[in-house]
């Protein structure tokens, strides 16, 4: 056994110079003079902002504590792109705000308790230092976050999540993913991503893709838990990993227990439906 290993080691050692020489010849041949490939780059700067505020509510002789919280990945710079519309979209989706500094929008969101309806003049809402750590305390929350899903030289994709429990039957989470076209300086929407009059064809593609995800035929979607009567319009479109994804929130097309539904559609399935601008962005999929 030792002789065999020794012979193998000798052959391997002799092969190394030949292998390196071969690699060197191939590199010189492939690149002309062995020059490194050009690397494109652009800088991305963002600031993560977070804040929270607590309230105590009294109503009908009962008490509940509310935590309002937010965290947002705020874009400061993405290459040389104009991101004014991106910032405006984040302000609108997160805080329902327009044309104001992000810190002011955050403060206004934390101060707003209008989602809580007081039934009588005896009910009240007041600031609190924290939520008491007790299993017997009613604990409610209302949170908003905005995070980056993907950034490349052409697009930036974000997801805004609003999650709340205000004493109802169950918590509710709604997400709004969207893709920003860095060159055009606009959010990509159904209107600017697809050709006019393509909705019917687009829905056929979406239903086929959804059936593929659920491992059923398109005519069996109802048996898989999809409310086919509600599956009549495209969901919120966004781009991830070179594919177009259509997002549906709970209750949009399925029961609450199924959560949100994201339908991934491959670019080749949309090539006759995409607008020229959208096709240019994901043309690597064709």
PDB file of C-alpha atoms in Angstrom, residues 6-17 19:
ATOM      1  CA  UNK A   6       4.254   6.800  -3.027  1.00  0.00           C
ATOM      2  CA  UNK A   7       3.943   6.177  -6.727  1.00  0.00           C
ATOM      3  CA  UNK A   8       0.678   8.080  -6.868  1.00  0.00           C
ATOM      4  CA  UNK A   9       2.227  10.988  -5.010  1.00  0.00           C
ATOM      5  CA  UNK A  10       5.176  11.027  -7.403  1.00  0.00           C
ATOM      6  CA  UNK A  11       2.872  11.077 -10.424  1.00  0.00           C
ATOM      7  CA  UNK A  12       0.762  13.869  -8.864  1.00  0.00           C
ATOM      8  CA  UNK A  13       3.845  15.951  -8.110  1.00  0.00           C
ATOM      9  CA  UNK A  14       5.085  15.533 -11.655  1.00  0.00           C
ATOM     10  CA  UNK A  15       1.685  16.526 -13.024  1.00  0.00           C
ATOM     11  CA  UNK A  16       1.445  19.815 -11.067  1.00  0.00           C
ATOM     12  CA  UNK A  17       3.945  21.804 -13.198  1.00  0.00           C
ATOM     13  CA  UNK A  19      -1.170  21.475 -15.001  1.00  0.00           C
TER      14      UNK A  19
END
